[in-house]
Amino acid sequence: MMMERISRSLAMTNPFDQVLSDLYLIEEGEILSALQAQIGLSAQQRKNAEDRAVGIVEILRHDGQKIPLIDRFLLEYGLSTTEGVVLMRLAEALLRTPDKATRNQLMRDRLTAGEWRDHAGKASSALVNLSTTGLRIAKKWIEKSGGVEGRSLVARLGDKVLGLAVNQAMVIMGEHFVLGKTIDAAIKTSRKLHKSKSGKTGFCFSYDMLGEAAITQEDADRYFTAYLRAVNALVASGETFGDLSVKLSAIHPRYELVQSASCVPALTARVKELALVCKQGGFGLAIDAEEAERLEVSLMVVKNLLADPELSGWDGLSIVVQAYQRRWCFFLGSTTAISLEQTTCR
């Protein structure tokens, strides 16, 4: 019964059917079975996909020395390992913890949760193995200086050294994953990466203002001002190999379905203001994917933007789709239908 319902939904073109809402809690097995029946890949197509994947892996493995240090570190401490999760959670938490005492407790708590000795000598990189040795020593020291709640003079002195080391690690990670602390610095860095050694064009970029979802209107106004500053900097730079990436929850404090009557018009107006600058500059604007419960609201905003005559003739609007979102196929069907509808109307 569910399979028939999914199959019918796949064929629907009305973007605002109840499909997305009805399938909010759909089981993964059910949606996979329906998709497999719809896609119907041939044996040759499957083989082509497999061959391409193998080729990519072989290229990446060809010369391990060219892999950046941070990537070699992440290969050893991936999110499939307990220790990798420990380090990722520590990094996330430290970025959001301003006071030193709580930061020290966080480091003590998280570093004692990992079995670092299991990784001893396992990495191909001597520096990664040295880092593992440091983590092992840190854990032993924490355990011998009072544990998570250590308050002795020895503990406080050690916390200072540990804090410097961990903070430096956060800086290294930040430099790898973040183009720049300001939009101007990010544009400068991206120019270098855009050109390959052969002179051909390389990477393209999507610029975002890192931050959390807005809790208050003041938060939303601050983030929106940052987006405006960024998009105007992109126009002034004359670069067209990037676009602006906008997190809707950052520019409205109540970006949720129950508040759609008020948040959708407000979000539409704000994104339109940014989009008009993007249109003028000749680059795109991407709406970020967020939590699954916000999916319908993002579609409402997209529909309003596509219908706006001031944005007519600009093909720079895009929306990010998460591959692990179970309703992604219906979401794509909805956005495609909206686009076709607006194109026909124009």
Coordinates of N, CA and C in Angstrom, one line a residue, residues 102-331:
T102 N 35.1 26.7 31.8 CA 34.3 25.7 31.2 C 35.0 25.0 30.0
R103 N 35.9 25.8 29.3 CA 36.7 25.2 28.2 C 37.6 24.1 28.8
N104 N 38.2 24.4 29.9 CA 39.2 23.5 30.5 C 38.4 22.2 30.9
Q105 N 37.3 22.3 31.5 CA 36.5 21.2 31.9 C 36.1 20.3 30.6
L106 N 35.7 21.0 29.6 CA 35.4 20.4 28.3 C 36.5 19.5 27.8
M107 N 37.7 20.1 27.8 CA 38.9 19.4 27.3 C 39.2 18.2 28.2
R108 N 39.1 18.4 29.5 CA 39.4 17.2 30.4 C 38.3 16.1 30.2
D109 N 37.1 16.5 30.1 CA 36.0 15.6 29.9 C 36.1 14.8 28.6
R110 N 36.3 15.5 27.5 CA 36.3 14.8 26.2 C 37.6 14.0 25.9
L111 N 38.7 14.6 26.4 CA 40.0 13.8 26.1 C 40.1 12.5 26.8
T112 N 39.4 12.5 28.0 CA 39.5 11.2 28.7 C 38.5 10.2 28.2
A113 N 37.6 10.6 27.3 CA 36.6 9.7 26.7 C 37.2 8.9 25.6
G114 N 38.3 9.2 25.0 CA 38.9 8.5 23.9 C 39.9 7.4 24.3
E115 N 40.0 6.3 23.5 CA 41.0 5.3 23.7 C 42.1 5.6 22.7
W116 N 42.9 6.6 23.0 CA 43.9 7.1 22.0 C 45.0 6.0 21.7
R117 N 45.2 5.1 22.7 CA 46.3 4.1 22.5 C 45.9 3.2 21.3
D118 N 44.6 3.1 21.0 CA 44.2 2.2 19.9 C 44.7 2.7 18.6
H119 N 45.0 4.0 18.5 CA 45.5 4.6 17.3 C 47.0 4.8 17.2
A120 N 47.7 4.3 18.2 CA 49.1 4.5 18.3 C 49.9 3.8 17.1
G121 N 50.6 4.6 16.4 CA 51.4 4.1 15.3 C 50.6 3.6 14.1
K122 N 49.3 3.9 14.0 CA 48.5 3.4 13.0 C 48.5 4.2 11.7
A123 N 48.7 5.5 11.8 CA 48.7 6.4 10.7 C 49.9 6.4 9.8
S124 N 49.8 6.7 8.6 CA 51.0 6.7 7.7 C 51.8 8.0 7.9
S125 N 51.3 9.0 8.6 CA 52.0 10.2 8.8 C 52.6 10.2 10.2
A126 N 53.9 10.6 10.2 CA 54.6 10.7 11.5 C 54.0 11.8 12.4
L127 N 53.6 12.9 11.8 CA 53.0 14.0 12.6 C 51.6 13.6 13.2
V128 N 50.8 12.8 12.5 CA 49.6 12.3 13.0 C 49.9 11.3 14.2
N129 N 50.9 10.5 14.0 CA 51.2 9.5 15.1 C 51.7 10.3 16.3
L130 N 52.5 11.4 16.1 CA 52.9 12.2 17.2 C 51.8 12.9 17.9
S131 N 50.8 13.3 17.1 CA 49.6 13.9 17.7 C 48.9 12.8 18.6
T132 N 48.8 11.6 18.1 CA 48.2 10.5 18.9 C 48.9 10.3 20.2
T133 N 50.3 10.4 20.2 CA 51.1 10.3 21.4 C 50.7 11.4 22.4
G134 N 50.6 12.6 21.8 CA 50.2 13.7 22.7 C 48.9 13.5 23.3
L135 N 47.9 13.0 22.6 CA 46.6 12.8 23.1 C 46.6 11.7 24.2
R136 N 47.4 10.7 24.0 CA 47.6 9.6 25.1 C 48.2 10.2 26.3
I137 N 49.2 11.0 26.2 CA 49.9 11.6 27.4 C 48.9 12.6 28.1
A138 N 48.1 13.3 27.3 CA 47.2 14.3 27.9 C 46.1 13.5 28.7
K139 N 45.6 12.4 28.2 CA 44.6 11.6 28.9 C 45.2 11.1 30.3
K140 N 46.4 10.6 30.2 CA 47.1 10.1 31.4 C 47.3 11.2 32.4
W141 N 47.7 12.3 31.9 CA 48.0 13.5 32.8 C 46.7 13.9 33.5
I142 N 45.6 14.0 32.7 CA 44.3 14.4 33.3 C 43.8 13.5 34.4
E143 N 44.0 12.2 34.1 CA 43.5 11.2 35.1 C 44.3 11.3 36.4
K144 N 45.6 11.6 36.3 CA 46.5 11.7 37.5 C 46.5 13.0 38.2
S145 N 45.8 14.0 37.6 CA 45.8 15.3 38.2 C 44.4 15.7 38.6
G146 N 43.6 14.7 38.9 CA 42.2 15.0 39.5 C 41.1 14.7 38.6
G147 N 41.3 14.2 37.4 CA 40.2 13.9 36.5 C 39.5 15.1 35.9
V148 N 38.3 15.0 35.6 CA 37.5 16.1 34.9 C 37.4 17.3 35.9
E149 N 37.3 17.0 37.2 CA 37.1 18.1 38.1 C 38.4 18.6 38.8
G150 N 39.5 18.3 38.2 CA 40.8 18.6 38.7 C 41.0 20.1 39.0
R151 N 41.4 20.5 40.2 CA 41.5 21.9 40.6 C 42.8 22.3 41.2
S152 N 43.7 21.3 41.3 CA 45.0 21.6 42.0 C 45.8 22.5 41.2
L153 N 46.9 23.0 41.8 CA 47.9 23.9 41.1 C 48.5 23.2 39.9
V154 N 48.8 21.9 40.0 CA 49.3 21.1 38.9 C 48.3 21.0 37.8
A155 N 47.1 20.8 38.2 CA 46.0 20.7 37.2 C 45.8 22.0 36.4
R156 N 45.9 23.1 37.1 CA 45.7 24.4 36.5 C 46.8 24.8 35.6
L157 N 48.0 24.4 36.0 CA 49.2 24.7 35.1 C 49.1 23.8 33.9
G158 N 48.8 22.6 34.0 CA 48.6 21.7 32.9 C 47.5 22.1 31.9
D159 N 46.4 22.6 32.5 CA 45.3 23.1 31.7 C 45.7 24.2 30.8
K160 N 46.6 25.1 31.2 CA 47.1 26.2 30.4 C 47.8 25.7 29.2
V161 N 48.7 24.7 29.4 CA 49.5 24.1 28.3 C 48.5 23.4 27.4
L162 N 47.6 22.6 28.0 CA 46.7 21.8 27.2 C 45.8 22.7 26.3
G163 N 45.4 23.8 26.9 CA 44.5 24.8 26.2 C 45.2 25.4 25.0
L164 N 46.5 25.7 25.2 CA 47.3 26.3 24.1 C 47.4 25.3 22.9
A165 N 47.6 24.0 23.3 CA 47.8 23.0 22.2 C 46.5 22.8 21.5
V166 N 45.4 22.7 22.2 CA 44.1 22.4 21.6 C 43.6 23.6 20.8
N167 N 43.8 24.8 21.3 CA 43.5 26.0 20.6 C 44.2 26.1 19.2
Q168 N 45.5 25.7 19.3 CA 46.3 25.8 18.0 C 45.8 24.8 17.0
A169 N 45.3 23.6 17.5 CA 44.7 22.6 16.7 C 43.5 23.1 16.0
M170 N 42.7 23.9 16.8 CA 41.4 24.5 16.3 C 41.7 25.5 15.2
V171 N 42.8 26.2 15.4 CA 43.3 27.2 14.4 C 43.6 26.5 13.1
I172 N 44.4 25.4 13.2 CA 44.8 24.7 12.0 C 43.6 24.1 11.2
M173 N 42.6 23.6 12.0 CA 41.4 23.0 11.4 C 40.6 24.2 10.7
G174 N 40.6 25.3 11.4 CA 39.8 26.4 10.9 C 40.4 26.9 9.6
E175 N 41.7 27.0 9.5 CA 42.4 27.5 8.3 C 42.1 26.5 7.1
H176 N 41.9 25.3 7.4 CA 41.7 24.3 6.3 C 40.3 24.4 5.8
F177 N 39.3 24.5 6.7 CA 37.9 24.5 6.3 C 37.3 25.8 6.1
V178 N 37.9 26.9 6.5 CA 37.3 28.3 6.4 C 38.3 29.1 5.5
L179 N 37.7 29.7 4.4 CA 38.6 30.5 3.5 C 39.2 31.7 4.1
G180 N 38.4 32.4 5.1 CA 38.9 33.6 5.7 C 38.0 34.1 6.8
K181 N 38.6 34.9 7.7 CA 37.8 35.4 8.8 C 36.8 36.5 8.3
T182 N 37.2 37.1 7.2 CA 36.3 38.1 6.6 C 36.0 37.8 5.2
I183 N 35.0 38.4 4.6 CA 34.7 38.1 3.2 C 35.8 38.6 2.3
D184 N 36.5 39.7 2.6 CA 37.6 40.1 1.8 C 38.8 39.1 1.8
A185 N 39.1 38.6 3.0 CA 40.1 37.6 3.1 C 39.7 36.3 2.3
A186 N 38.5 36.0 2.4 CA 38.0 34.7 1.7 C 38.1 34.9 0.2
I187 N 37.7 36.1 -0.3 CA 37.8 36.3 -1.8 C 39.3 36.3 -2.2
K188 N 40.2 36.8 -1.4 CA 41.6 36.8 -1.8 C 42.2 35.4 -1.8
T189 N 41.8 34.5 -0.9 CA 42.2 33.1 -0.8 C 41.6 32.4 -2.0
S190 N 40.3 32.6 -2.3 CA 39.6 31.8 -3.3 C 40.2 32.2 -4.7
R191 N 40.7 33.4 -4.9 CA 41.3 33.7 -6.2 C 42.5 32.8 -6.5
K192 N 43.3 32.5 -5.5 CA 44.5 31.6 -5.7 C 44.0 30.2 -6.0
L193 N 43.0 29.7 -5.3 CA 42.5 28.4 -5.5 C 41.8 28.2 -6.8
H194 N 41.2 29.3 -7.3 CA 40.4 29.2 -8.6 C 41.3 28.9 -9.8
K195 N 42.5 29.3 -9.7 CA 43.5 29.0 -10.8 C 44.3 27.8 -10.5
S196 N 44.3 26.8 -11.4 CA 45.2 25.7 -11.2 C 46.6 26.0 -11.7
K197 N 47.5 25.0 -11.5 CA 48.9 25.2 -11.9 C 49.0 25.3 -13.4
S198 N 48.1 24.7 -14.1 CA 48.1 24.7 -15.6 C 47.5 26.0 -16.1
G199 N 46.9 26.8 -15.2 CA 46.3 28.1 -15.7 C 44.8 27.9 -16.0
K200 N 44.3 26.7 -15.9 CA 42.9 26.5 -16.1 C 42.1 26.8 -14.9
T201 N 40.8 27.0 -15.1 CA 40.0 27.3 -13.9 C 39.9 26.1 -13.0
G202 N 39.9 26.4 -11.7 CA 39.9 25.3 -10.7 C 38.6 25.4 -9.9
F203 N 38.7 25.6 -8.6 CA 37.5 25.6 -7.7 C 36.6 26.8 -7.9
C204 N 35.3 26.5 -7.7 CA 34.4 27.6 -7.5 C 33.9 27.6 -6.1
F205 N 33.3 28.7 -5.6 CA 33.1 28.8 -4.2 C 31.7 29.3 -3.9
S206 N 31.2 28.9 -2.7 CA 30.0 29.4 -2.2 C 30.3 30.1 -0.8
Y207 N 30.1 31.4 -0.7 CA 30.4 32.1 0.4 C 29.3 32.2 1.4
D208 N 29.6 31.9 2.7 CA 28.6 31.9 3.7 C 29.1 32.7 4.9
M209 N 28.2 33.2 5.7 CA 28.6 33.9 7.0 C 28.4 32.9 8.1
L210 N 29.5 32.3 8.6 CA 29.4 31.2 9.6 C 28.7 31.7 10.9
G211 N 27.8 31.0 11.4 CA 27.1 31.3 12.6 C 25.9 30.4 12.9
E212 N 25.3 30.7 14.0 CA 24.1 29.8 14.4 C 22.8 30.4 13.9
A213 N 21.8 29.7 14.1 CA 20.4 30.2 13.8 C 20.1 31.4 14.7
A214 N 19.4 32.3 14.2 CA 19.0 33.5 15.0 C 18.0 33.1 16.0
I215 N 18.2 33.6 17.2 CA 17.3 33.4 18.3 C 16.4 34.6 18.5
T216 N 17.0 35.8 18.3 CA 16.3 37.1 18.5 C 16.3 37.8 17.1
Q217 N 15.5 38.9 17.0 CA 15.4 39.7 15.8 C 16.8 40.4 15.7
E218 N 17.4 40.8 16.8 CA 18.7 41.4 16.8 C 19.7 40.5 16.1
D219 N 19.7 39.2 16.5 CA 20.6 38.2 15.8 C 20.4 38.2 14.3
A220 N 19.1 38.1 13.9 CA 18.7 38.1 12.5 C 19.2 39.3 11.8
D221 N 19.0 40.5 12.4 CA 19.5 41.7 11.7 C 21.0 41.8 11.6
R222 N 21.7 41.3 12.6 CA 23.2 41.3 12.5 C 23.7 40.3 11.4
Y223 N 23.1 39.1 11.3 CA 23.4 38.2 10.2 C 23.1 38.8 8.8
F224 N 21.9 39.4 8.7 CA 21.5 39.9 7.4 C 22.5 41.0 7.0
T225 N 22.9 41.9 7.9 CA 23.8 42.9 7.6 C 25.1 42.3 7.1
A226 N 25.6 41.2 7.7 CA 26.8 40.5 7.3 C 26.6 39.9 5.9
Y227 N 25.5 39.4 5.6 CA 25.2 38.9 4.2 C 25.2 40.0 3.2
L228 N 24.6 41.2 3.6 CA 24.6 42.3 2.6 C 26.1 42.8 2.4
R229 N 26.8 42.8 3.5 CA 28.2 43.3 3.3 C 29.0 42.3 2.4
A230 N 28.7 41.0 2.6 CA 29.4 40.0 1.8 C 29.1 40.1 0.3
V231 N 27.8 40.2 0.0 CA 27.3 40.2 -1.4 C 27.8 41.5 -2.1
N232 N 27.9 42.6 -1.4 CA 28.4 43.8 -2.0 C 29.9 43.7 -2.2
A233 N 30.6 43.0 -1.3 CA 32.0 42.8 -1.5 C 32.3 41.9 -2.7
L234 N 31.4 41.0 -2.9 CA 31.6 40.1 -4.1 C 31.4 40.9 -5.4
V235 N 30.4 41.8 -5.4 CA 30.2 42.6 -6.6 C 31.4 43.5 -6.8
A236 N 31.9 44.1 -5.8 CA 33.0 45.0 -5.9 C 34.3 44.3 -6.4
S237 N 34.4 43.0 -6.0 CA 35.6 42.3 -6.4 C 35.6 41.9 -7.9
G238 N 34.4 41.9 -8.5 CA 34.4 41.6 -9.9 C 34.5 40.1 -10.2
E239 N 34.6 39.3 -9.2 CA 34.7 37.8 -9.4 C 33.3 37.2 -9.7
T240 N 33.3 36.2 -10.5 CA 32.1 35.5 -10.9 C 32.2 34.0 -10.7
F241 N 33.2 33.5 -10.0 CA 33.4 32.1 -9.8 C 32.8 31.6 -8.5
G242 N 32.0 32.5 -7.9 CA 31.4 32.0 -6.6 C 30.0 32.5 -6.5
D243 N 29.3 32.1 -5.5 CA 28.0 32.6 -5.2 C 27.8 32.8 -3.7
L244 N 26.7 33.4 -3.3 CA 26.4 33.6 -1.9 C 25.5 32.5 -1.4
S245 N 25.9 31.9 -0.3 CA 25.1 30.9 0.3 C 24.4 31.4 1.6
V246 N 23.1 31.3 1.6 CA 22.3 32.0 2.7 C 21.6 30.9 3.5
K247 N 21.8 31.1 4.8 CA 21.1 30.2 5.8 C 19.9 31.0 6.3
L248 N 18.7 30.5 5.9 CA 17.4 31.2 6.2 C 17.2 31.4 7.7
S249 N 17.6 30.3 8.5 CA 17.4 30.4 9.9 C 18.2 31.5 10.6
A250 N 19.3 32.0 9.9 CA 20.1 33.0 10.4 C 19.5 34.4 10.2
I251 N 18.6 34.6 9.3 CA 18.1 35.9 9.0 C 16.6 36.1 9.4
H252 N 16.1 35.1 10.1 CA 14.8 35.2 10.8 C 14.7 34.3 12.0
P253 N 14.3 34.9 13.1 CA 14.3 34.1 14.4 C 13.2 33.0 14.5
R254 N 12.2 33.1 13.6 CA 11.1 32.1 13.7 C 10.9 31.4 12.3
Y255 N 11.9 30.9 11.8 CA 11.9 30.2 10.5 C 11.4 28.8 10.7
E256 N 10.0 28.7 10.8 CA 9.4 27.4 11.1 C 8.0 27.4 10.5
L257 N 7.5 26.2 10.3 CA 6.2 26.0 9.6 C 5.1 26.7 10.3
V258 N 5.0 26.6 11.6 CA 3.9 27.1 12.4 C 3.9 28.7 12.3
Q259 N 5.0 29.3 11.9 CA 5.1 30.7 11.8 C 5.2 31.2 10.3
S260 N 4.8 30.3 9.4 CA 5.0 30.6 8.0 C 4.2 31.8 7.5
A261 N 3.1 32.1 8.1 CA 2.4 33.3 7.7 C 3.2 34.6 7.9
S262 N 4.0 34.6 8.9 CA 4.8 35.8 9.1 C 6.2 35.7 8.6
C263 N 6.8 34.5 8.7 CA 8.2 34.4 8.4 C 8.5 34.3 6.9
V264 N 7.5 33.7 6.1 CA 7.7 33.5 4.7 C 7.8 34.9 4.0
P265 N 6.9 35.8 4.2 CA 7.0 37.1 3.6 C 8.3 37.9 4.0
A266 N 8.6 37.8 5.2 CA 9.8 38.5 5.7 C 11.1 37.9 5.1
L267 N 11.1 36.5 5.0 CA 12.3 35.9 4.4 C 12.4 36.1 3.0
T268 N 11.2 36.1 2.3 CA 11.2 36.4 0.9 C 11.8 37.8 0.6
A269 N 11.4 38.8 1.4 CA 11.9 40.1 1.2 C 13.4 40.2 1.4
R270 N 13.9 39.6 2.4 CA 15.3 39.7 2.7 C 16.1 38.9 1.6
V271 N 15.7 37.7 1.3 CA 16.5 37.0 0.3 C 16.4 37.7 -1.1
K272 N 15.2 38.3 -1.4 CA 15.1 39.1 -2.6 C 16.1 40.2 -2.7
E273 N 16.3 40.9 -1.6 CA 17.2 42.0 -1.5 C 18.6 41.6 -1.8
L274 N 19.0 40.4 -1.3 CA 20.3 39.8 -1.6 C 20.4 39.4 -3.0
A275 N 19.3 38.7 -3.5 CA 19.3 38.2 -4.8 C 19.4 39.3 -5.9
L276 N 18.8 40.4 -5.7 CA 19.0 41.5 -6.6 C 20.4 42.0 -6.8
V277 N 21.1 42.0 -5.7 CA 22.5 42.3 -5.8 C 23.3 41.3 -6.5
C278 N 23.0 40.0 -6.2 CA 23.6 38.9 -6.9 C 23.4 39.0 -8.4
K279 N 22.1 39.3 -8.8 CA 21.8 39.4 -10.2 C 22.6 40.5 -10.9
Q280 N 22.7 41.6 -10.2 CA 23.5 42.8 -10.7 C 25.0 42.3 -10.9
G281 N 25.5 41.5 -10.0 CA 26.9 41.1 -10.0 C 27.2 40.0 -10.9
G282 N 26.1 39.3 -11.4 CA 26.3 38.2 -12.3 C 26.7 36.9 -11.7
F283 N 26.3 36.7 -10.4 CA 26.6 35.4 -9.8 C 25.4 34.9 -9.0
G284 N 25.4 33.8 -8.5 CA 24.2 33.1 -7.9 C 24.1 33.3 -6.4
L285 N 22.9 32.8 -6.0 CA 22.6 32.7 -4.6 C 22.0 31.4 -4.3
A286 N 22.5 30.7 -3.3 CA 22.1 29.4 -2.9 C 21.4 29.4 -1.5
I287 N 20.3 28.8 -1.4 CA 19.6 28.7 -0.1 C 20.0 27.4 0.5
D288 N 20.6 27.5 1.7 CA 21.2 26.3 2.4 C 20.1 25.4 2.8
A289 N 20.4 24.1 2.8 CA 19.6 23.0 3.4 C 19.7 23.1 4.9
E290 N 18.6 22.9 5.6 CA 18.6 22.9 7.1 C 17.8 21.7 7.6
E291 N 17.2 21.8 8.8 CA 16.5 20.7 9.4 C 15.3 20.3 8.5
A292 N 15.0 19.0 8.6 CA 13.9 18.4 7.7 C 12.6 19.1 7.9
E293 N 12.3 19.6 9.2 CA 11.0 20.2 9.4 C 10.9 21.6 8.8
R294 N 12.0 22.1 8.3 CA 11.9 23.5 7.6 C 11.7 23.3 6.1
L295 N 11.7 22.1 5.6 CA 11.7 21.9 4.1 C 10.5 22.6 3.4
E296 N 9.3 22.5 4.0 CA 8.2 23.1 3.3 C 8.3 24.6 3.3
V297 N 8.8 25.2 4.4 CA 8.9 26.6 4.4 C 9.9 27.2 3.4
S298 N 11.0 26.4 3.2 CA 12.0 26.9 2.2 C 11.4 26.8 0.8
L299 N 10.5 25.9 0.5 CA 9.8 25.8 -0.8 C 8.9 27.0 -1.0
M300 N 8.2 27.4 0.1 CA 7.4 28.6 0.0 C 8.2 29.8 -0.4
V301 N 9.3 30.0 0.2 CA 10.2 31.1 -0.1 C 10.7 31.1 -1.5
V302 N 11.1 29.9 -2.0 CA 11.6 29.7 -3.3 C 10.5 30.0 -4.4
K303 N 9.3 29.6 -4.1 CA 8.2 29.8 -5.0 C 8.0 31.3 -5.2
N304 N 8.0 32.1 -4.0 CA 7.8 33.5 -4.1 C 8.9 34.2 -4.9
L305 N 10.2 33.7 -4.7 CA 11.3 34.3 -5.4 C 11.2 34.1 -6.9
L306 N 10.8 32.9 -7.3 CA 10.7 32.5 -8.7 C 9.6 33.3 -9.4
A307 N 8.6 33.6 -8.7 CA 7.4 34.4 -9.2 C 7.7 35.9 -9.3
D308 N 8.7 36.4 -8.7 CA 9.0 37.8 -8.6 C 9.5 38.3 -10.0
P309 N 8.8 39.3 -10.6 CA 9.2 39.8 -11.9 C 10.5 40.5 -11.9
E310 N 11.0 41.1 -10.7 CA 12.2 41.8 -10.7 C 13.4 40.8 -10.8
L311 N 13.2 39.5 -10.5 CA 14.2 38.5 -10.6 C 14.1 37.7 -11.9
S312 N 13.2 38.1 -12.8 CA 13.0 37.5 -14.1 C 14.3 37.6 -14.9
G313 N 14.6 36.5 -15.6 CA 15.8 36.5 -16.5 C 17.1 36.2 -15.8
W314 N 17.0 36.0 -14.5 CA 18.2 35.6 -13.7 C 18.1 34.1 -13.3
D315 N 19.1 33.4 -13.7 CA 19.1 31.9 -13.5 C 20.0 31.5 -12.3
G316 N 20.3 32.5 -11.4 CA 21.3 32.2 -10.4 C 20.7 31.7 -9.1
L317 N 19.4 31.5 -9.0 CA 18.8 31.0 -7.7 C 19.0 29.5 -7.6
S318 N 19.5 29.0 -6.5 CA 19.6 27.6 -6.3 C 19.3 27.2 -4.9
I319 N 19.0 25.9 -4.7 CA 18.7 25.5 -3.3 C 19.4 24.2 -3.1
V320 N 20.0 24.1 -1.9 CA 20.8 23.0 -1.6 C 20.0 21.8 -1.2
V321 N 20.3 20.6 -1.7 CA 19.5 19.4 -1.4 C 20.4 18.4 -0.7
Q322 N 20.0 17.9 0.5 CA 20.8 16.9 1.2 C 20.5 15.5 0.7
A323 N 21.6 14.8 0.3 CA 21.4 13.5 -0.2 C 20.8 12.5 0.8
Y324 N 21.0 12.8 2.1 CA 20.4 11.8 3.1 C 19.0 12.3 3.5
Q325 N 18.5 13.3 2.9 CA 17.1 13.7 3.2 C 16.2 12.7 2.5
R326 N 15.4 12.0 3.3 CA 14.6 10.9 2.7 C 13.6 11.4 1.7
R327 N 13.2 12.7 1.8 CA 12.2 13.2 0.9 C 12.8 14.0 -0.3
W328 N 14.1 13.7 -0.5 CA 14.8 14.6 -1.5 C 14.2 14.4 -2.9
C329 N 13.8 13.2 -3.3 CA 13.2 13.1 -4.6 C 11.9 13.9 -4.8
F330 N 11.1 13.9 -3.7 CA 9.8 14.7 -3.8 C 10.2 16.2 -3.8
F331 N 11.2 16.5 -3.0 CA 11.6 17.9 -2.9 C 12.1 18.4 -4.3

